[in-house]
Tab-separated table of C-alpha atoms and ligand atoms in Angstrom:
chain	number	residue	atom	x	y	z
A	185	MET	CA	-15.316	-22.969	-8.692
A	186	ASP	CA	-12.889	-24.178	-6.086
A	187	PRO	CA	-9.904	-21.882	-5.597
A	188	HIS	CA	-6.954	-23.790	-4.222
A	189	PHE	CA	-4.409	-21.119	-4.892
A	190	LEU	CA	-3.757	-17.587	-3.752
A	191	PHE	CA	-1.884	-15.069	-5.891
A	192	ILE	CA	0.028	-12.163	-4.391
A	193	VAL	CA	1.455	-9.205	-6.276
A	194	CYS	CA	4.494	-7.449	-4.830
A	195	GLN	CA	7.281	-5.113	-5.826
A	196	ARG	CA	9.764	-6.629	-8.267
A	197	GLY	CA	12.625	-7.990	-6.166
A	198	ALA	CA	10.532	-8.415	-3.014
A	199	GLU	CA	9.419	-11.998	-3.795
A	200	THR	CA	11.839	-13.696	-1.389
A	201	VAL	CA	11.051	-11.430	1.510
A	202	LEU	CA	7.329	-11.838	0.769
A	203	LYS	CA	7.676	-15.642	0.793
A	204	GLN	CA	9.443	-15.437	4.164
A	205	GLU	CA	6.679	-13.242	5.513
A	206	VAL	CA	3.973	-15.635	4.260
A	207	ALA	CA	5.828	-18.573	5.834
A	208	ARG	CA	5.934	-16.712	9.163
A	209	GLU	CA	2.430	-15.206	9.201
A	210	HIS	CA	0.430	-17.773	7.203
A	211	PRO	CA	2.317	-21.056	7.603
A	212	ALA	CA	-0.527	-23.107	6.118
A	213	LEU	CA	0.093	-21.552	2.687
A	214	ARG	CA	2.644	-23.366	0.513
A	215	PHE	CA	4.690	-21.558	-2.089
A	216	ALA	CA	3.773	-22.705	-5.601
A	217	TYR	CA	5.058	-20.430	-8.386
A	218	SER	CA	6.728	-17.092	-8.866
A	219	ARG	CA	7.742	-14.532	-11.441
A	220	PRO	CA	9.312	-11.195	-10.527
A	221	GLY	CA	6.546	-9.268	-8.777
A	222	PHE	CA	4.054	-12.163	-8.805
A	223	VAL	CA	3.860	-15.145	-6.438
A	224	THR	CA	1.286	-17.907	-5.939
A	225	PHE	CA	0.660	-20.172	-2.958
A	226	LYS	CA	-1.320	-23.368	-2.470
A	227	VAL	CA	-4.188	-22.930	-0.029
A	228	PRO	CA	-4.836	-26.064	2.059
A	229	ASP	CA	-8.319	-27.613	1.610
A	230	GLU	CA	-8.852	-27.698	5.356
A	231	GLU	CA	-8.069	-23.973	5.781
A	232	PRO	CA	-9.760	-22.151	2.898
A	233	LEU	CA	-9.288	-18.410	2.610
A	234	ALA	CA	-12.246	-16.049	2.483
A	235	GLU	CA	-12.437	-13.869	-0.607
A	236	ASP	CA	-12.056	-10.739	1.551
A	237	ALA	CA	-9.207	-12.205	3.644
A	238	GLU	CA	-6.536	-9.763	4.722
A	239	LEU	CA	-2.942	-10.949	4.823
A	240	ARG	CA	-0.516	-9.996	7.564
A	241	CYS	CA	2.069	-9.224	4.900
A	242	VAL	CA	3.757	-5.850	4.576
A	243	PHE	CA	5.111	-6.779	1.147
A	244	ALA	CA	1.814	-7.987	-0.388
A	245	ARG	CA	0.626	-5.149	-2.604
A	246	THR	CA	-2.594	-6.957	-3.433
A	247	HIS	CA	-3.857	-10.522	-3.594
A	248	GLY	CA	-6.760	-12.691	-4.659
A	249	LEU	CA	-7.994	-16.245	-4.948
A	250	SER	CA	-6.668	-17.763	-8.123
A	251	LEU	CA	-8.844	-19.322	-10.821
A	252	GLY	CA	-5.864	-20.321	-12.967
A	253	ASN	CA	-4.136	-18.830	-15.968
A	254	VAL	CA	-4.939	-18.467	-19.635
A	255	GLN	CA	-2.591	-18.413	-22.584
A	256	GLY	CA	-3.228	-17.829	-26.224
A	257	ASP	CA	-2.359	-16.016	-29.390
A	258	THR	CA	-5.013	-13.311	-29.355
A	259	ALA	CA	-6.457	-11.246	-26.539
A	260	GLN	CA	-9.979	-12.118	-27.724
A	261	ARG	CA	-9.341	-15.871	-27.404
A	262	MET	CA	-7.692	-15.373	-24.028
A	263	ALA	CA	-10.682	-13.310	-22.886
A	264	ALA	CA	-12.996	-16.174	-23.916
A	265	SER	CA	-10.880	-18.596	-21.821
A	266	LEU	CA	-10.968	-16.130	-18.929
A	267	TRP	CA	-14.771	-16.103	-18.962
A	268	GLN	CA	-14.811	-19.902	-18.927
A	269	LEU	CA	-12.705	-19.816	-15.761
A	270	ALA	CA	-14.881	-17.126	-14.172
A	271	GLY	CA	-18.012	-19.234	-14.760
A	272	ASP	CA	-21.092	-17.761	-13.146
A	273	LEU	CA	-19.216	-15.707	-10.547
A	274	ARG	CA	-21.249	-12.579	-9.785
A	275	LEU	CA	-18.973	-9.610	-10.369
A	276	ASP	CA	-18.993	-5.871	-9.742
A	277	HIS	CA	-15.678	-4.876	-11.358
A	278	VAL	CA	-12.801	-6.127	-13.427
A	279	HIS	CA	-9.251	-5.038	-12.618
A	280	VAL	CA	-6.551	-5.681	-15.207
A	281	TRP	CA	-2.904	-4.739	-14.739
A	282	GLN	CA	0.603	-5.744	-15.741
A	283	ARG	CA	3.099	-6.990	-13.216
A	284	ASP	CA	5.768	-4.364	-12.606
A	285	ALA	CA	8.330	-4.030	-15.378
A	286	ALA	CA	11.023	-2.640	-13.044
A	287	MET	CA	11.664	-1.279	-9.572
A	288	PRO	CA	9.517	1.843	-9.007
A	289	GLY	CA	11.432	4.958	-9.970
A	290	GLU	CA	13.931	2.969	-12.088
A	291	ALA	CA	14.452	4.151	-15.678
A	292	GLY	CA	11.239	6.156	-15.523
A	293	PHE	CA	9.065	3.200	-14.496
A	294	GLU	CA	6.213	3.830	-12.076
A	295	PRO	CA	3.578	1.252	-11.088
A	296	GLY	CA	0.062	1.722	-12.332
A	297	LEU	CA	-2.164	1.089	-15.279
A	298	THR	CA	-0.568	0.722	-18.697
A	299	PRO	CA	-2.146	1.222	-22.130
A	300	LEU	CA	-1.914	-2.564	-22.674
A	301	ALA	CA	-3.807	-3.262	-19.442
A	302	GLU	CA	-6.501	-0.746	-20.363
A	303	GLU	CA	-6.886	-2.267	-23.817
A	304	VAL	CA	-7.059	-5.820	-22.491
A	305	GLY	CA	-9.597	-4.643	-19.891
A	306	GLN	CA	-11.895	-3.383	-22.641
A	307	ILE	CA	-11.531	-6.647	-24.584
A	308	ILE	CA	-12.367	-8.664	-21.476
A	309	ALA	CA	-15.422	-6.531	-20.688
A	310	ALA	CA	-16.623	-6.746	-24.313
A	311	GLY	CA	-16.148	-10.525	-24.348
A	312	ARG	CA	-18.277	-11.158	-21.283
A	313	PRO	CA	-20.919	-13.805	-22.069
A	314	ALA	CA	-24.270	-12.171	-22.740
A	315	GLU	CA	-26.101	-14.230	-20.090
A	316	SER	CA	-23.928	-12.829	-17.270
A	317	ALA	CA	-23.798	-9.249	-18.635
A	318	ARG	CA	-26.781	-7.732	-16.880
A	319	ARG	CA	-24.990	-4.401	-16.907
A	320	PRO	CA	-21.575	-3.274	-18.170
A	321	LEU	CA	-18.693	-4.269	-15.950
A	322	PRO	CA	-16.580	-1.257	-14.892
A	323	VAL	CA	-12.947	-1.707	-15.914
A	324	ASN	CA	-10.115	-0.527	-13.675
A	325	ARG	CA	-12.260	1.705	-11.506
A	326	VAL	CA	-11.822	1.938	-7.750
A	327	ALA	CA	-14.110	-0.668	-6.159
A	328	ARG	CA	-16.190	0.007	-3.091
A	329	SER	CA	-15.648	-1.993	0.056
A	330	GLY	CA	-17.641	-5.227	-0.216
A	331	GLN	CA	-17.724	-5.387	-4.021
A	332	ARG	CA	-16.393	-8.419	-5.835
A	333	VAL	CA	-13.576	-7.836	-8.301
A	334	LEU	CA	-12.384	-10.131	-11.085
A	335	ASP	CA	-8.588	-9.823	-11.241
A	336	CYS	CA	-6.554	-10.332	-14.392
A	337	VAL	CA	-2.804	-9.997	-13.937
A	338	LEU	CA	-0.879	-9.739	-17.195
A	339	VAL	CA	2.054	-11.789	-15.928
A	340	GLU	CA	3.229	-11.847	-19.556
A	341	PRO	CA	1.376	-10.254	-22.463
A	342	ASP	CA	0.353	-13.772	-23.575
A	343	GLN	CA	-0.110	-15.267	-20.115
A	344	TRP	CA	-2.786	-13.853	-17.838
A	345	TRP	CA	-3.413	-14.977	-14.310
A	346	ILE	CA	-7.080	-14.853	-13.328
A	347	GLY	CA	-8.473	-14.511	-9.825
A	348	TYR	CA	-10.961	-12.612	-7.739
A	349	HIS	CA	-11.322	-10.911	-4.389
A	350	ARG	CA	-13.852	-8.957	-2.431
A	351	ALA	CA	-12.684	-5.401	-1.813
A	352	ALA	CA	-12.129	-4.592	1.848
A	353	ALA	CA	-9.137	-2.500	2.940
A	354	MET	CA	-8.192	0.495	0.799
A	355	PRO	CA	-5.494	-1.126	-1.413
A	356	SER	CA	-7.822	-4.013	-2.305
A	357	ARG	CA	-10.130	-1.443	-3.883
A	358	TRP	CA	-7.442	-0.143	-6.286
A	359	PRO	CA	-6.579	-1.985	-9.535
A	360	GLY	CA	-3.449	-3.985	-8.775
A	361	GLY	CA	-3.229	-2.368	-5.332
A	362	VAL	CA	-1.933	0.869	-6.901
A	363	PRO	CA	-3.773	4.152	-6.360
A	364	LYS	CA	-4.225	6.402	-9.359
A	365	ILE	CA	-2.122	9.435	-8.519
A	366	ALA	CA	-1.546	12.256	-10.967
A	367	TRP	CA	2.087	13.320	-10.880
A	368	PRO	CA	1.956	17.048	-11.584
A	369	ALA	CA	4.734	18.725	-13.553
A	370	GLU	CA	5.515	20.933	-10.551
A	371	ALA	CA	6.202	17.955	-8.232
A	372	VAL	CA	9.828	18.254	-7.210
A	373	SER	CA	10.524	14.604	-6.336
A	374	ARG	CA	9.059	11.083	-6.144
A	375	GLY	CA	8.294	11.930	-2.534
A	376	TYR	CA	5.127	13.455	-4.004
A	377	LEU	CA	3.914	10.004	-5.113
A	378	LYS	CA	4.950	8.325	-1.868
A	379	MET	CA	3.245	10.869	0.382
A	380	SER	CA	0.090	10.930	-1.754
A	381	GLU	CA	-0.173	7.154	-1.512
A	382	ALA	CA	0.745	7.106	2.183
A	383	LEU	CA	-2.124	9.477	3.004
A	384	LEU	CA	-4.627	7.536	0.883
A	385	TRP	CA	-3.609	4.194	2.368
A	386	SER	CA	-3.272	5.258	5.991
A	387	ARG	CA	-6.269	7.628	6.093
A	388	LEU	CA	-4.220	9.727	8.498
A	389	PRO	CA	-6.726	12.388	9.580
A	390	VAL	CA	-4.643	15.430	8.653
A	391	ALA	CA	-6.653	18.658	8.412
A	392	PRO	CA	-5.974	22.118	6.975
A	393	GLY	CA	-4.094	24.249	9.482
A	394	ASP	CA	-2.513	21.267	11.272
A	395	ARG	CA	1.188	21.589	11.940
A	396	CYS	CA	3.410	18.850	10.595
A	397	VAL	CA	7.155	18.353	10.767
A	398	GLU	CA	9.027	16.279	8.213
A	399	ILE	CA	12.514	14.993	8.962
A	400	GLY	CA	14.298	14.382	5.656
A	401	SER	CA	12.290	16.879	3.659
A	402	ALA	CA	14.597	17.863	0.780
A	403	PRO	CA	13.992	18.500	-2.034
A	404	GLY	CA	10.343	18.543	-1.010
A	405	GLY	CA	7.881	16.392	-2.996
A	406	SER	CA	6.246	15.019	0.148
A	407	CYS	CA	6.017	18.509	1.684
A	408	GLN	CA	4.219	19.677	-1.462
A	409	VAL	CA	1.465	17.120	-0.841
A	410	LEU	CA	1.101	18.198	2.786
A	411	LEU	CA	1.024	21.862	1.751
A	412	GLU	CA	-1.627	21.101	-0.886
A	413	ARG	CA	-3.711	19.651	1.950
A	414	GLY	CA	-3.460	23.001	3.747
A	415	LEU	CA	-1.010	21.894	6.439
A	416	ARG	CA	1.629	24.168	7.916
A	417	VAL	CA	4.835	22.270	7.305
A	418	THR	CA	8.304	22.482	8.833
A	419	GLY	CA	11.018	20.575	6.984
A	420	ILE	CA	14.163	19.464	8.794
A	421	ASP	CA	17.007	18.631	6.467
A	422	PRO	CA	20.605	19.778	6.060
A	423	ALA	CA	20.140	19.573	2.265
A	424	GLU	CA	18.606	22.236	0.048
A	425	MET	CA	14.865	22.414	-0.438
A	426	ASP	CA	13.513	23.167	-3.887
A	427	PRO	CA	12.729	26.903	-4.221
A	428	ALA	CA	9.115	26.071	-5.165
A	429	VAL	CA	8.633	24.594	-1.688
A	430	LEU	CA	10.724	27.192	0.140
A	431	GLU	CA	8.607	29.986	-1.299
A	432	HIS	CA	5.343	28.512	-0.012
A	433	PRO	CA	3.997	30.747	2.782
A	434	ASN	CA	3.093	27.714	4.927
A	435	PHE	CA	6.556	26.149	4.717
A	436	THR	CA	9.516	26.651	7.037
A	437	GLN	CA	12.862	24.933	6.726
A	438	VAL	CA	15.159	24.088	9.597
A	439	ARG	CA	18.420	23.449	7.823
A	440	ALA	CA	19.863	21.024	10.339
A	441	ARG	CA	19.611	17.492	11.624
A	442	PRO	CA	17.056	16.800	14.365
A	443	VAL	CA	19.823	16.045	16.878
A	444	SER	CA	20.712	19.728	16.837
A	445	LEU	CA	17.209	20.734	17.982
A	446	LYS	CA	15.825	20.759	21.489
A	447	ARG	CA	13.171	18.078	21.859
A	448	ARG	CA	10.621	20.506	23.221
A	449	GLU	CA	10.833	22.403	19.945
A	450	PHE	CA	8.587	19.644	18.611
A	451	ARG	CA	5.757	20.664	20.984
A	452	ALA	CA	3.889	22.592	18.313
A	453	PHE	CA	3.443	19.675	15.937
A	454	ARG	CA	0.499	17.334	15.565
A	455	TRP	CA	2.047	15.108	12.894
A	456	LEU	CA	5.583	13.828	12.303
A	457	THR	CA	6.769	12.322	9.029
A	458	VAL	CA	10.230	10.914	8.417
A	459	ASP	CA	11.907	10.096	5.112
A	460	THR	CA	15.646	9.976	5.762
A	461	ASN	CA	18.052	7.712	3.942
A	462	VAL	CA	19.379	6.016	7.074
A	463	ALA	CA	18.901	2.561	8.630
A	464	PRO	CA	15.529	1.857	10.358
A	465	GLN	CA	17.204	1.612	13.761
A	466	HIS	CA	18.538	5.131	13.352
A	467	THR	CA	15.149	6.473	12.193
A	468	LEU	CA	13.445	4.871	15.184
A	469	ASP	CA	16.092	6.165	17.626
A	470	THR	CA	15.523	9.700	16.312
A	471	VAL	CA	11.735	9.465	16.540
A	472	GLU	CA	11.868	7.897	19.987
A	473	THR	CA	13.861	10.753	21.459
A	474	ILE	CA	11.260	13.187	20.094
A	475	VAL	CA	8.010	11.442	21.011
A	476	SER	CA	9.201	10.292	24.417
A	477	ASN	CA	9.589	13.897	25.563
A	478	PRO	CA	6.619	14.552	27.890
A	479	GLN	CA	6.052	18.003	26.373
A	480	VAL	CA	5.650	16.592	22.874
A	481	ARG	CA	2.141	15.470	21.909
A	482	ILE	CA	2.517	14.199	18.362
A	483	ARG	CA	-0.676	12.346	17.444
A	484	GLY	CA	0.409	10.475	14.386
A	485	LEU	CA	3.498	9.345	12.520
A	486	LEU	CA	4.236	8.402	8.930
A	487	LEU	CA	7.660	6.824	8.768
A	488	THR	CA	9.600	5.546	5.791
A	489	LEU	CA	11.839	2.700	6.935
A	490	LYS	CA	14.583	2.004	4.411
A	491	MET	CA	15.479	-1.641	3.741
A	492	PRO	CA	18.846	-1.302	1.994
A	493	ASP	CA	19.411	-4.901	3.001
A	494	TRP	CA	16.329	-7.160	2.672
A	495	GLU	CA	17.413	-9.028	5.830
A	496	LEU	CA	16.207	-6.020	7.811
A	497	ALA	CA	12.653	-7.058	6.898
A	498	GLU	CA	12.840	-9.842	9.490
A	499	ALA	CA	12.929	-7.180	12.194
A	500	ILE	CA	9.743	-5.395	11.032
A	501	PRO	CA	7.545	-6.950	13.771
A	502	GLU	CA	10.058	-5.669	16.365
A	503	TYR	CA	10.102	-2.205	14.817
A	504	LEU	CA	6.300	-2.050	14.976
A	505	GLN	CA	6.267	-3.252	18.577
A	506	ARG	CA	8.807	-0.587	19.487
A	507	ILE	CA	6.471	2.078	18.064
A	508	ARG	CA	3.510	0.652	20.013
A	509	ASP	CA	5.628	0.849	23.148
A	510	TRP	CA	5.867	4.621	22.679
A	511	GLY	CA	2.084	4.799	23.173
A	512	TYR	CA	0.973	4.587	19.526
A	513	HIS	CA	-1.648	1.880	19.789
A	514	TYR	CA	-2.585	1.692	16.118
A	515	VAL	CA	0.380	0.773	13.994
A	516	ASN	CA	0.378	-0.615	10.491
A	517	ALA	CA	3.005	-1.104	7.799
A	518	ARG	CA	2.950	-1.566	4.049
A	519	GLN	CA	5.367	-1.493	1.208
A	520	LEU	CA	3.583	1.164	-0.800
A	521	ALA	CA	3.386	0.724	-4.550
A	522	PHE	CA	5.484	3.896	-4.918
A	523	ASN	CA	8.012	2.897	-2.269
A	524	ARG	CA	11.361	1.642	-3.443
A	525	GLN	CA	13.377	-0.728	-1.200
A	526	GLU	CA	11.610	0.638	1.876
A	527	ILE	CA	8.290	0.428	3.716
A	528	CYS	CA	5.828	2.934	5.116
A	529	VAL	CA	4.644	2.791	8.725
A	530	VAL	CA	1.636	4.676	10.050
A	531	ALA	CA	1.089	5.086	13.780
A	532	LEU	CA	-1.721	6.793	15.680
A	533	ARG	CA	-2.112	7.321	19.376
A	534	THR	CA	-5.846	6.562	19.443
A	535	ARG	CA	-8.369	4.919	17.184
A	536	SER	CA	-10.741	7.898	17.377
A	537	LEU	CA	-8.221	9.852	15.329
A	538	ARG	CA	-8.892	7.842	12.198
A	539	ARG	CA	-10.465	9.481	9.209
A	540	PRO	CA	-13.983	8.062	8.789
A	541	PRO	CA	-14.121	5.083	6.421
A	542	ALA	CA	-15.730	5.265	2.998
A	543	PRO	CA	-19.327	3.931	3.021
A	544	ARG	CA	-19.323	0.181	3.088
A	545	GLN	CA	-21.594	-1.804	0.837
A	546	ARG	CA	-23.714	-4.543	2.357
A	547	THR	CA	-22.811	-7.983	1.008
A	548	ARG	CA	-23.581	-11.578	1.696
A	549	ARG	CA	-20.663	-13.333	3.334
A	550	THR	CA	-19.311	-16.546	1.918
A	551	GLY	CA	-19.343	-19.669	4.057
A	552	THR	CA	-15.580	-19.750	4.359
A	553	PRO	CA	-14.081	-18.571	7.645
A	554	ARG	CA	-12.905	-14.983	7.610
A	555	GLN	CA	-9.226	-14.450	8.217
A	556	ARG	CA	-8.617	-10.881	9.208
A	557	MET	CA	-5.480	-9.351	10.476
A	558	ASP	CA	-5.743	-6.909	13.284
A	559	HIS	CA	-6.071	-3.985	10.899
A	560	PRO	CA	-6.680	-1.065	13.191
A	561	LEU	CA	-6.732	1.621	10.559
A	562	GLU	CA	-9.419	0.004	8.489
A	563	PRO	CA	-13.145	-0.208	9.210
B	289	LIG	C1	14.792	10.442	0.352
B	289	LIG	S1	15.371	12.036	0.673
B	289	LIG	C2	13.920	12.854	1.224
B	289	LIG	C3	12.953	13.121	0.135
B	289	LIG	C4	11.880	14.098	0.519
B	289	LIG	N1	11.002	13.541	1.553
B	289	LIG	C5	11.066	14.507	-0.671
B	289	LIG	O1	9.875	14.212	-0.716
B	289	LIG	O2	11.624	15.134	-1.575
B	289	LIG	C6	16.257	11.825	2.146
B	289	LIG	C7	16.698	13.097	2.807
B	289	LIG	O3	17.076	12.787	4.128
B	289	LIG	C8	18.031	13.752	4.517
B	289	LIG	N2	18.661	13.284	5.758
B	289	LIG	C9	19.502	12.248	5.934
B	289	LIG	N3	19.812	12.120	7.257
B	289	LIG	C10	19.148	13.104	7.895
B	289	LIG	C11	19.016	13.490	9.254
B	289	LIG	N4	19.656	12.833	10.222
B	289	LIG	N5	18.218	14.542	9.553
B	289	LIG	C12	17.544	15.201	8.591
B	289	LIG	N6	17.619	14.863	7.285
B	289	LIG	C13	18.398	13.839	6.952
B	289	LIG	C14	18.927	13.887	3.323
B	289	LIG	O4	19.624	15.108	3.346
B	289	LIG	C15	17.902	13.783	2.176
B	289	LIG	O5	17.545	15.059	1.732
């Protein structure tokens, strides 16, 4: 087994911006192949990637070392070819998923596991050669940090891309980099999915009773998630909140824009979230005027930065530096699976404010050099 290629899965439409990011952050990787939502790169022999390598790429939803692709006329035959590629790789999990069919939120599409992926996963697990099947391989379960995952991306129903990775940061533990989030009937907007994922990914240490302010809160899906967590939430938005949110005893609306509030009115809040449909520069200007007030002690931020024009993505490193300059030393960004043409930024004043990591499993390291980004919010 000698993986010379890396595959990266991203949002449909984000391939170009992902390629630019890879060229900037990992110049040794050479673009090889792409389909909407799926891109591969050649890894140079002299700079191999470790199987738990992190990428400094906001737009990479998940990635792995490629073993090649299989094609065929039946899933059973393709599964047999897959196991030939996997050889005697010791595995803890298999993750199988389809590349996105559309932009999240478009025509009812949401990323995540499909019936086809589940079915193919079962066929793959059942077709595992007896000699390597010491115990059943879990299919599409969340992996623990340190476990090795066989990846099967259904790039087309009859063309699967096979790879593997060792789970490390949170998204690398989820099948296809997408957390399983139940979307309850009472959720009033997609903001419910975005905020649920943002909290899982960022491990922002919110606790019941904490006070949080959201700028751009209407109609209120994201506030519902915060309220479910027991937070006391203030929503700032000139638009109408959904009555289901307004009626919650721990919710208060300020029906205005933040410019109309005195900065010191933000003194009471521990957390600030922003989800306004304005340009990133405008979002950052608003947040800066709040957090730079000496009476305001907001510990953590979750910001949605809209990218109506993909060219704005070039400025992401500057945006993150600007946030660090406000005194938030731990800053990280990701295009969440449930984001649309936008990214999520988490910022914390101090490392000690992180939520404790999930228990990490002891593993043997491979001989390849580890390439880790400065990933302050992960263990
Ligand atoms: C994407 S929606 C927010 C969705 C919301 N977070 C949810 O989960 O349902 C964007 C909101 O930003 C609000 N908005 C735009 N500019 C604003 C500003 N300067 N201050 C406050 N809200 C603003 C809009 O009225 C709109 O309701």
